[in-house]
Amino acid sequence: MTVQVRPDRELGWTRADTIRTAVAVAVAALLLGLAGYLAATDGEGLGGSNAALMLLIGAGLGILFERGRYCFFCVFRDLFEKKNSRGMYAILVSIAVGMIGYAAIFSTRVPTPRGDNIPADAHIAPVSAALVIAGLAFGLGMVLSGGCIAGHLYRLPEGHLRSIPALCGVVVGFGLGFLNWDFMYSHFILGAPVPWLPAGNGYVLAVLLQLGALVAIGVWLLRWNPQVQGRGNRTVDATELRRVVFFKRWPALATGTGVGLLAILAYYKDQPLGVTQQISSLSRTGMTEAGWLDQFMPGLDERLAGCVAVVTHTITTNGWLILGIALASLAAALPGRRVRLEKATVFNSSTAFAGGILLGWGAMIGLGCTIGVMLSGTHAFALSGWVFGAAIVVAAGLGFRFGLHRKAAPGAFSD
Amino acid sequence: MSTEETTPPTSTGTRKGAAGKTAIAVIATAALAGTAGFVVANSTNDGAETPTTGSGTTAGEAAATVTDVEIPGENRGFDDVHTDEPLATTDWLAERLDEGDLHEQGIVLLDVSENLPNSDLTPYSEAHIPQAQYVEWSEEFTQPNTREFISADEFTELAQSLGINDDSTVVLYGDNNNWFAAYASWVFNLYGVEDVKLLDGGLHKWELYDERELVEEVPAVPAGNFEAEAQNHDIRAFQPEVLELAEENAEAGGEAAAAVNLVDIRSAEEHTGEIGVDPDIFQGEGAAIWGHIPGSINVTWTQIVDEETGEFLPAEEIRALYEDAGVNFDNPTIAYCRIGERASHTWYALSQILGEEVKVYDGSWSEWGNSVGVPVANTSGQRAGLWGQSGD
């Protein structure tokens, strides 16, 4: 059989590359310098002793998100629109790797898992209608705005200008969520069960079950797996290395493993991954000071675990994580010539803003986003992670089928 | 399944293979779904009262020691708890009495006193504030031989016999700085009486400071129509709830890490665990273990009353005092003492005067300090209590 091999495009080195690389190095230096400063001062008044670590974990995530295209919007769009499931495997692998690490950490902290000793710091949330509604809103907001919240954080440095109105919308959406919270909490969430799969079953069964589910999904997704383009014989020289590291998308397996490992590290040292806590704190603190919110929010301030805000006047480790994602994404995108300003119009900005509101509202009521509830939830063997994820997939699937992302941003999607 | 797309059905051999694969896929899916159903059904905490059944893995490895008694109640929030004017002055009461019959003015005046032998106040049976009725806090509020209040129906009966209507203003006073009057006010709020006031300064202010008149006549009032509601558990804390906070605080090295303030209103020595309870004075309130609930903040109740008049300090001073001690009013608060009556006094100050969200842990130290296995902080530097060197 003869195989058509498309030769790799010549990379070359232009003057613009010199500038891009210089900026990337400067950003990387800034990141490392900041981490060094936080480590030296022990994060005094700036998030505490874990600030430097979380900044670096954020940086790692930023690189993985950007280079591995670990973006729920892109992955679901590929799946539902282009019938290409390849990106899904990064998500599946990241869940598998992370949950095994979580199981190891849990087993040392809670040797006998029961329903009444659920680890309070993990993102294990009540499963109720509110969670489903939040997931649907979040999925729809993702399609409309062109990314989930973590996606916007890393796609903004790539030049995705719609992320700016989208993130503004997220802040507003959080505010609306806080205003609706009392209603949603008292009608749906209060008294809802908090299924934690290891409870009463042990960690082994929980791990096996989730692995089984992931494998089943993985096997099923093989049906939408287009042919892989071959590449010619090549030697690994400097150019090839540059191509593989900065230009080619990183393999799903490597990306997923990396995200899973960082999730374990984050939970072990500080708190589960999530990107919404600091943003929602911004909304909440502002609204509390303006007198629109009570100081105390029932449920939220009592026993619910999630990636949602406390009233704060300082940057938290979660803020450093977000900053790490954005800066590292920029540094990783630049050398691969992946920073391109996309056109932002009044129309596509307003749809991004509206989508952002849905994202923020969903993340508030659902107590987190794709990262905080879905990823960190499934890692922690919480049924809530699966339910939230399923709701997002359903909403995103419908959204992409009806082409809402194209209607929201005409001309943005060429292929 | 996907097999039909990937394997073209050209020969019988592959068709058999496809059928085999489908069968395997169906069995695998069924097994997975079955396991999932079992695991999810098992994973919630519905069976909390029987922690050792259903799983098998927990039996013998841990046992729940905190008793699981069911106390009927509901969470009604604080709307009918918080009162606009929670304190009545002695001047106000004197004016009402000058006007004539309290019952006609919609007021029910109650004396709830402790009658300690060393009290220099006149007991109700000898003389009392005009038109006041007497309520015995122990016999009339609690079930015999059980540490629990009377039922809602029994409370209805009691309240009606005292002439309390739905719209009555209940004014409570007592000896010993209103300790038991405050306790009663908490119980009245627990059962849904909406307008409850304390006579600021209590009997001490009326009898000794103001030197106003006392009478012997016991009033007769027509029966009221008040119907008690279920206990409002938003103002009552039980041991399991406190245990969660205590464990969180204990894990943080005894710091107040939980998002709920624990306020210990006992004396500083009782708080540190240097002393226990003097059995000569407080017979029946002793504790085998001395110390405090980890992470609790010690503000003695005496600090919030004026020494001479016995009246509460101004609200801002009370707030500042607690904030200085480390209470964060952004969070709800649970107050405890030895049996719950002085904690009610503090509850009155924080909940009714300051309008905060406060619970009384009425089990208090006489429950906690006698419980097996609960975390206790003793900061006196030595083991104390029955199992300490200083125990007797």
PDB file of C-alpha atoms in Angstrom, chain A residues 140-347:
ATOM      1  CA  LEU A 140     -25.007  26.810  26.263  1.00  0.00           C
ATOM      2  CA  GLY A 141     -22.920  29.737  27.478  1.00  0.00           C
ATOM      3  CA  MET A 142     -19.807  27.914  26.338  1.00  0.00           C
ATOM      4  CA  VAL A 143     -21.150  27.471  22.806  1.00  0.00           C
ATOM      5  CA  LEU A 144     -22.310  31.084  22.585  1.00  0.00           C
ATOM      6  CA  SER A 145     -19.213  32.704  24.024  1.00  0.00           C
ATOM      7  CA  GLY A 146     -16.632  30.502  22.326  1.00  0.00           C
ATOM      8  CA  GLY A 147     -15.127  28.788  25.354  1.00  0.00           C
ATOM      9  CA  CYS A 148     -15.588  27.669  28.918  1.00  0.00           C
ATOM     10  CA  ILE A 149     -14.191  29.860  31.676  1.00  0.00           C
ATOM     11  CA  ALA A 150     -10.795  28.146  31.710  1.00  0.00           C
ATOM     12  CA  GLY A 151     -10.832  28.221  27.924  1.00  0.00           C
ATOM     13  CA  HIS A 152     -11.303  31.971  27.845  1.00  0.00           C
ATOM     14  CA  LEU A 153      -8.437  32.410  30.275  1.00  0.00           C
ATOM     15  CA  TYR A 154      -6.020  30.652  27.955  1.00  0.00           C
ATOM     16  CA  ARG A 155      -7.529  31.683  24.637  1.00  0.00           C
ATOM     17  CA  LEU A 156      -7.459  35.382  25.462  1.00  0.00           C
ATOM     18  CA  PRO A 157      -3.641  35.485  25.218  1.00  0.00           C
ATOM     19  CA  GLU A 158      -3.962  33.672  21.885  1.00  0.00           C
ATOM     20  CA  GLY A 159      -5.786  36.718  20.610  1.00  0.00           C
ATOM     21  CA  HIS A 160      -9.334  35.529  21.064  1.00  0.00           C
ATOM     22  CA  LEU A 161     -10.686  38.992  21.769  1.00  0.00           C
ATOM     23  CA  ARG A 162     -14.229  37.775  22.399  1.00  0.00           C
ATOM     24  CA  SER A 163     -12.884  36.362  25.645  1.00  0.00           C
ATOM     25  CA  ILE A 164     -12.834  39.885  27.104  1.00  0.00           C
ATOM     26  CA  PRO A 165     -16.599  40.516  26.903  1.00  0.00           C
ATOM     27  CA  ALA A 166     -17.120  36.853  27.766  1.00  0.00           C
ATOM     28  CA  LEU A 167     -15.123  37.136  31.001  1.00  0.00           C
ATOM     29  CA  CYS A 168     -16.933  40.391  31.847  1.00  0.00           C
ATOM     30  CA  GLY A 169     -20.160  38.478  31.316  1.00  0.00           C
ATOM     31  CA  VAL A 170     -18.877  35.771  33.644  1.00  0.00           C
ATOM     32  CA  VAL A 171     -18.428  38.324  36.440  1.00  0.00           C
ATOM     33  CA  VAL A 172     -21.971  39.620  35.865  1.00  0.00           C
ATOM     34  CA  GLY A 173     -23.300  36.057  35.642  1.00  0.00           C
ATOM     35  CA  PHE A 174     -21.779  35.258  39.006  1.00  0.00           C
ATOM     36  CA  GLY A 175     -23.545  38.293  40.412  1.00  0.00           C
ATOM     37  CA  LEU A 176     -26.898  37.107  39.053  1.00  0.00           C
ATOM     38  CA  GLY A 177     -26.161  33.655  40.403  1.00  0.00           C
ATOM     39  CA  PHE A 178     -25.567  35.089  43.863  1.00  0.00           C
ATOM     40  CA  LEU A 179     -28.888  36.912  43.694  1.00  0.00           C
ATOM     41  CA  ASN A 180     -30.676  33.683  42.672  1.00  0.00           C
ATOM     42  CA  TRP A 181     -28.774  31.597  45.159  1.00  0.00           C
ATOM     43  CA  ASP A 182     -31.262  31.708  48.023  1.00  0.00           C
ATOM     44  CA  PHE A 183     -34.035  30.517  45.752  1.00  0.00           C
ATOM     45  CA  MET A 184     -32.032  27.762  44.077  1.00  0.00           C
ATOM     46  CA  TYR A 185     -30.563  26.637  47.370  1.00  0.00           C
ATOM     47  CA  SER A 186     -33.795  26.423  49.302  1.00  0.00           C
ATOM     48  CA  HIS A 187     -35.770  24.870  46.434  1.00  0.00           C
ATOM     49  CA  PHE A 188     -33.308  22.370  45.026  1.00  0.00           C
ATOM     50  CA  ILE A 189     -30.005  22.033  46.784  1.00  0.00           C
ATOM     51  CA  LEU A 190     -30.982  21.935  50.445  1.00  0.00           C
ATOM     52  CA  GLY A 191     -31.378  18.297  51.427  1.00  0.00           C
ATOM     53  CA  ALA A 192     -30.164  16.922  48.084  1.00  0.00           C
ATOM     54  CA  PRO A 193     -27.990  13.796  48.344  1.00  0.00           C
ATOM     55  CA  VAL A 194     -24.217  14.111  48.073  1.00  0.00           C
ATOM     56  CA  PRO A 195     -23.207  10.846  46.427  1.00  0.00           C
ATOM     57  CA  TRP A 196     -19.555  10.056  46.953  1.00  0.00           C
ATOM     58  CA  LEU A 197     -18.798   6.839  45.142  1.00  0.00           C
ATOM     59  CA  PRO A 198     -16.213   5.397  47.584  1.00  0.00           C
ATOM     60  CA  ALA A 199     -18.624   5.845  50.502  1.00  0.00           C
ATOM     61  CA  GLY A 200     -19.607   2.432  51.676  1.00  0.00           C
ATOM     62  CA  ASN A 201     -17.982   0.860  48.609  1.00  0.00           C
ATOM     63  CA  GLY A 202     -14.297   1.484  49.198  1.00  0.00           C
ATOM     64  CA  TYR A 203     -11.811   3.167  46.894  1.00  0.00           C
ATOM     65  CA  VAL A 204     -11.046   0.106  44.782  1.00  0.00           C
ATOM     66  CA  LEU A 205     -14.590  -0.313  43.571  1.00  0.00           C
ATOM     67  CA  ALA A 206     -14.908   3.408  42.906  1.00  0.00           C
ATOM     68  CA  VAL A 207     -11.687   3.474  40.887  1.00  0.00           C
ATOM     69  CA  LEU A 208     -12.696   0.378  38.923  1.00  0.00           C
ATOM     70  CA  LEU A 209     -16.136   1.752  38.196  1.00  0.00           C
ATOM     71  CA  GLN A 210     -14.864   5.102  36.972  1.00  0.00           C
ATOM     72  CA  LEU A 211     -12.106   3.471  34.942  1.00  0.00           C
ATOM     73  CA  GLY A 212     -14.714   1.171  33.427  1.00  0.00           C
ATOM     74  CA  ALA A 213     -16.905   4.116  32.552  1.00  0.00           C
ATOM     75  CA  LEU A 214     -13.971   5.985  30.996  1.00  0.00           C
ATOM     76  CA  VAL A 215     -12.922   2.943  28.977  1.00  0.00           C
ATOM     77  CA  ALA A 216     -16.498   2.433  27.794  1.00  0.00           C
ATOM     78  CA  ILE A 217     -16.755   6.052  26.695  1.00  0.00           C
ATOM     79  CA  GLY A 218     -13.363   5.778  25.046  1.00  0.00           C
ATOM     80  CA  VAL A 219     -14.322   2.646  23.097  1.00  0.00           C
ATOM     81  CA  TRP A 220     -17.613   4.169  22.043  1.00  0.00           C
ATOM     82  CA  LEU A 221     -15.944   7.364  20.843  1.00  0.00           C
ATOM     83  CA  LEU A 222     -13.708   5.357  18.499  1.00  0.00           C
ATOM     84  CA  ARG A 223     -16.503   5.521  15.941  1.00  0.00           C
ATOM     85  CA  TRP A 224     -15.762   9.195  15.313  1.00  0.00           C
ATOM     86  CA  ASN A 225     -12.086   8.887  14.694  1.00  0.00           C
ATOM     87  CA  PRO A 226     -10.959  10.174  11.313  1.00  0.00           C
ATOM     88  CA  GLN A 227      -7.822   8.850   9.675  1.00  0.00           C
ATOM     89  CA  VAL A 228      -4.511  10.190  10.882  1.00  0.00           C
ATOM     90  CA  GLN A 229      -2.344  11.932   8.321  1.00  0.00           C
ATOM     91  CA  GLY A 230       1.031  10.275   8.070  1.00  0.00           C
ATOM     92  CA  ARG A 231       4.302  12.136   8.305  1.00  0.00           C
ATOM     93  CA  GLY A 232       7.470  11.374   6.396  1.00  0.00           C
ATOM     94  CA  ASN A 233      10.615   9.905   7.874  1.00  0.00           C
ATOM     95  CA  ARG A 234      12.463  12.474   9.863  1.00  0.00           C
ATOM     96  CA  THR A 235      15.394  12.970  12.176  1.00  0.00           C
ATOM     97  CA  VAL A 236      14.887  14.646  15.482  1.00  0.00           C
ATOM     98  CA  ASP A 237      16.975  17.747  15.079  1.00  0.00           C
ATOM     99  CA  ALA A 238      16.508  21.216  16.507  1.00  0.00           C
ATOM    100  CA  THR A 239      13.918  22.140  13.872  1.00  0.00           C
ATOM    101  CA  GLU A 240      11.938  18.981  14.462  1.00  0.00           C
ATOM    102  CA  LEU A 241      12.027  19.624  18.195  1.00  0.00           C
ATOM    103  CA  ARG A 242      10.838  23.169  17.664  1.00  0.00           C
ATOM    104  CA  ARG A 243       8.070  21.908  15.435  1.00  0.00           C
ATOM    105  CA  VAL A 244       6.925  19.236  17.871  1.00  0.00           C
ATOM    106  CA  VAL A 245       7.085  21.429  20.968  1.00  0.00           C
ATOM    107  CA  PHE A 246       5.738  24.714  19.653  1.00  0.00           C
ATOM    108  CA  PHE A 247       3.871  24.069  16.415  1.00  0.00           C
ATOM    109  CA  LYS A 248       2.268  20.630  16.474  1.00  0.00           C
ATOM    110  CA  ARG A 249      -0.581  19.969  18.873  1.00  0.00           C
ATOM    111  CA  TRP A 250       0.654  17.868  21.760  1.00  0.00           C
ATOM    112  CA  PRO A 251      -0.695  14.310  21.846  1.00  0.00           C
ATOM    113  CA  ALA A 252      -3.910  13.804  23.802  1.00  0.00           C
ATOM    114  CA  LEU A 253      -2.343  11.153  25.975  1.00  0.00           C
ATOM    115  CA  ALA A 254       0.518  13.399  27.114  1.00  0.00           C
ATOM    116  CA  THR A 255      -1.729  16.406  27.631  1.00  0.00           C
ATOM    117  CA  GLY A 256      -4.279  14.449  29.639  1.00  0.00           C
ATOM    118  CA  THR A 257      -1.604  12.839  31.781  1.00  0.00           C
ATOM    119  CA  GLY A 258      -0.047  16.226  32.475  1.00  0.00           C
ATOM    120  CA  VAL A 259      -3.333  17.806  33.498  1.00  0.00           C
ATOM    121  CA  GLY A 260      -4.119  14.822  35.735  1.00  0.00           C
ATOM    122  CA  LEU A 261      -0.745  15.017  37.471  1.00  0.00           C
ATOM    123  CA  LEU A 262      -1.060  18.749  38.070  1.00  0.00           C
ATOM    124  CA  ALA A 263      -4.545  18.199  39.493  1.00  0.00           C
ATOM    125  CA  ILE A 264      -3.144  15.681  41.974  1.00  0.00           C
ATOM    126  CA  LEU A 265      -0.348  18.021  42.981  1.00  0.00           C
ATOM    127  CA  ALA A 266      -2.730  20.941  43.420  1.00  0.00           C
ATOM    128  CA  TYR A 267      -5.095  18.955  45.634  1.00  0.00           C
ATOM    129  CA  TYR A 268      -2.263  17.424  47.630  1.00  0.00           C
ATOM    130  CA  LYS A 269      -0.619  20.737  48.431  1.00  0.00           C
ATOM    131  CA  ASP A 270      -3.410  23.270  48.378  1.00  0.00           C
ATOM    132  CA  GLN A 271      -6.883  22.814  46.936  1.00  0.00           C
ATOM    133  CA  PRO A 272      -8.568  21.093  43.994  1.00  0.00           C
ATOM    134  CA  LEU A 273      -8.131  22.674  40.582  1.00  0.00           C
ATOM    135  CA  GLY A 274     -10.706  25.237  39.579  1.00  0.00           C
ATOM    136  CA  VAL A 275     -10.626  28.634  37.981  1.00  0.00           C
ATOM    137  CA  THR A 276     -13.792  30.313  39.233  1.00  0.00           C
ATOM    138  CA  GLN A 277     -13.164  30.968  42.908  1.00  0.00           C
ATOM    139  CA  GLN A 278     -11.210  34.188  42.517  1.00  0.00           C
ATOM    140  CA  ILE A 279     -13.497  35.509  39.778  1.00  0.00           C
ATOM    141  CA  SER A 280     -16.627  34.802  41.778  1.00  0.00           C
ATOM    142  CA  SER A 281     -15.007  36.376  44.827  1.00  0.00           C
ATOM    143  CA  LEU A 282     -14.628  39.517  42.780  1.00  0.00           C
ATOM    144  CA  SER A 283     -18.367  39.569  42.079  1.00  0.00           C
ATOM    145  CA  ARG A 284     -19.332  38.700  45.591  1.00  0.00           C
ATOM    146  CA  THR A 285     -17.047  41.113  47.399  1.00  0.00           C
ATOM    147  CA  GLY A 286     -18.150  43.942  45.147  1.00  0.00           C
ATOM    148  CA  MET A 287     -21.817  43.160  45.612  1.00  0.00           C
ATOM    149  CA  THR A 288     -21.490  42.719  49.370  1.00  0.00           C
ATOM    150  CA  GLU A 289     -19.814  46.088  49.663  1.00  0.00           C
ATOM    151  CA  ALA A 290     -22.474  47.692  47.509  1.00  0.00           C
ATOM    152  CA  GLY A 291     -25.028  46.216  49.910  1.00  0.00           C
ATOM    153  CA  TRP A 292     -26.711  44.009  47.296  1.00  0.00           C
ATOM    154  CA  LEU A 293     -25.873  40.800  49.069  1.00  0.00           C
ATOM    155  CA  ASP A 294     -26.080  39.603  52.634  1.00  0.00           C
ATOM    156  CA  GLN A 295     -22.796  38.920  54.323  1.00  0.00           C
ATOM    157  CA  PHE A 296     -23.850  35.377  54.995  1.00  0.00           C
ATOM    158  CA  MET A 297     -25.174  33.088  52.296  1.00  0.00           C
ATOM    159  CA  PRO A 298     -26.927  29.966  53.558  1.00  0.00           C
ATOM    160  CA  GLY A 299     -25.398  26.713  52.399  1.00  0.00           C
ATOM    161  CA  LEU A 300     -22.611  28.399  50.511  1.00  0.00           C
ATOM    162  CA  ASP A 301     -20.843  29.496  53.672  1.00  0.00           C
ATOM    163  CA  GLU A 302     -21.708  26.427  55.656  1.00  0.00           C
ATOM    164  CA  ARG A 303     -20.831  23.089  54.207  1.00  0.00           C
ATOM    165  CA  LEU A 304     -20.923  23.087  50.439  1.00  0.00           C
ATOM    166  CA  ALA A 305     -17.686  22.201  48.733  1.00  0.00           C
ATOM    167  CA  GLY A 306     -16.954  23.903  45.492  1.00  0.00           C
ATOM    168  CA  CYS A 307     -15.050  26.465  43.603  1.00  0.00           C
ATOM    169  CA  VAL A 308     -17.061  29.455  44.681  1.00  0.00           C
ATOM    170  CA  ALA A 309     -16.290  32.529  46.539  1.00  0.00           C
ATOM    171  CA  VAL A 310     -15.697  33.828  49.925  1.00  0.00           C
ATOM    172  CA  VAL A 311     -15.634  37.537  50.587  1.00  0.00           C
ATOM    173  CA  THR A 312     -12.021  38.513  50.206  1.00  0.00           C
ATOM    174  CA  HIS A 313      -9.942  41.585  49.670  1.00  0.00           C
ATOM    175  CA  THR A 314      -6.775  39.926  48.581  1.00  0.00           C
ATOM    176  CA  ILE A 315      -5.557  37.638  45.880  1.00  0.00           C
ATOM    177  CA  THR A 316      -5.919  33.973  46.789  1.00  0.00           C
ATOM    178  CA  THR A 317      -3.917  31.019  45.545  1.00  0.00           C
ATOM    179  CA  ASN A 318      -6.741  30.556  43.065  1.00  0.00           C
ATOM    180  CA  GLY A 319      -5.957  33.998  41.638  1.00  0.00           C
ATOM    181  CA  TRP A 320      -2.340  32.996  41.153  1.00  0.00           C
ATOM    182  CA  LEU A 321      -3.448  29.833  39.381  1.00  0.00           C
ATOM    183  CA  ILE A 322      -5.491  31.897  36.931  1.00  0.00           C
ATOM    184  CA  LEU A 323      -2.649  34.331  36.349  1.00  0.00           C
ATOM    185  CA  GLY A 324      -0.311  31.391  35.745  1.00  0.00           C
ATOM    186  CA  ILE A 325      -2.672  29.931  33.139  1.00  0.00           C
ATOM    187  CA  ALA A 326      -2.987  33.195  31.222  1.00  0.00           C
ATOM    188  CA  LEU A 327       0.703  34.142  31.267  1.00  0.00           C
ATOM    189  CA  ALA A 328       2.010  30.669  30.438  1.00  0.00           C
ATOM    190  CA  SER A 329      -0.506  30.273  27.658  1.00  0.00           C
ATOM    191  CA  LEU A 330       0.849  33.468  26.114  1.00  0.00           C
ATOM    192  CA  ALA A 331       4.440  32.307  26.501  1.00  0.00           C
ATOM    193  CA  ALA A 332       3.605  28.938  24.973  1.00  0.00           C
ATOM    194  CA  ALA A 333       1.580  30.318  22.080  1.00  0.00           C
ATOM    195  CA  LEU A 334       4.041  32.951  20.920  1.00  0.00           C
ATOM    196  CA  PRO A 335       6.935  30.763  19.663  1.00  0.00           C
ATOM    197  CA  GLY A 336       4.485  28.678  17.634  1.00  0.00           C
ATOM    198  CA  ARG A 337       3.083  31.778  15.897  1.00  0.00           C
ATOM    199  CA  ARG A 338      -0.248  31.009  17.473  1.00  0.00           C
ATOM    200  CA  VAL A 339      -1.098  34.484  18.737  1.00  0.00           C
ATOM    201  CA  ARG A 340      -3.424  35.963  16.150  1.00  0.00           C
ATOM    202  CA  LEU A 341      -5.882  38.713  16.886  1.00  0.00           C
ATOM    203  CA  GLU A 342      -9.364  37.618  15.916  1.00  0.00           C
ATOM    204  CA  LYS A 343     -11.854  40.132  14.794  1.00  0.00           C
ATOM    205  CA  ALA A 344     -14.204  41.350  17.463  1.00  0.00           C
ATOM    206  CA  THR A 345     -17.396  43.076  16.345  1.00  0.00           C
ATOM    207  CA  VAL A 346     -20.156  44.638  18.377  1.00  0.00           C
ATOM    208  CA  PHE A 347     -22.372  41.684  17.540  1.00  0.00           C
TER     209      PHE A 347
END
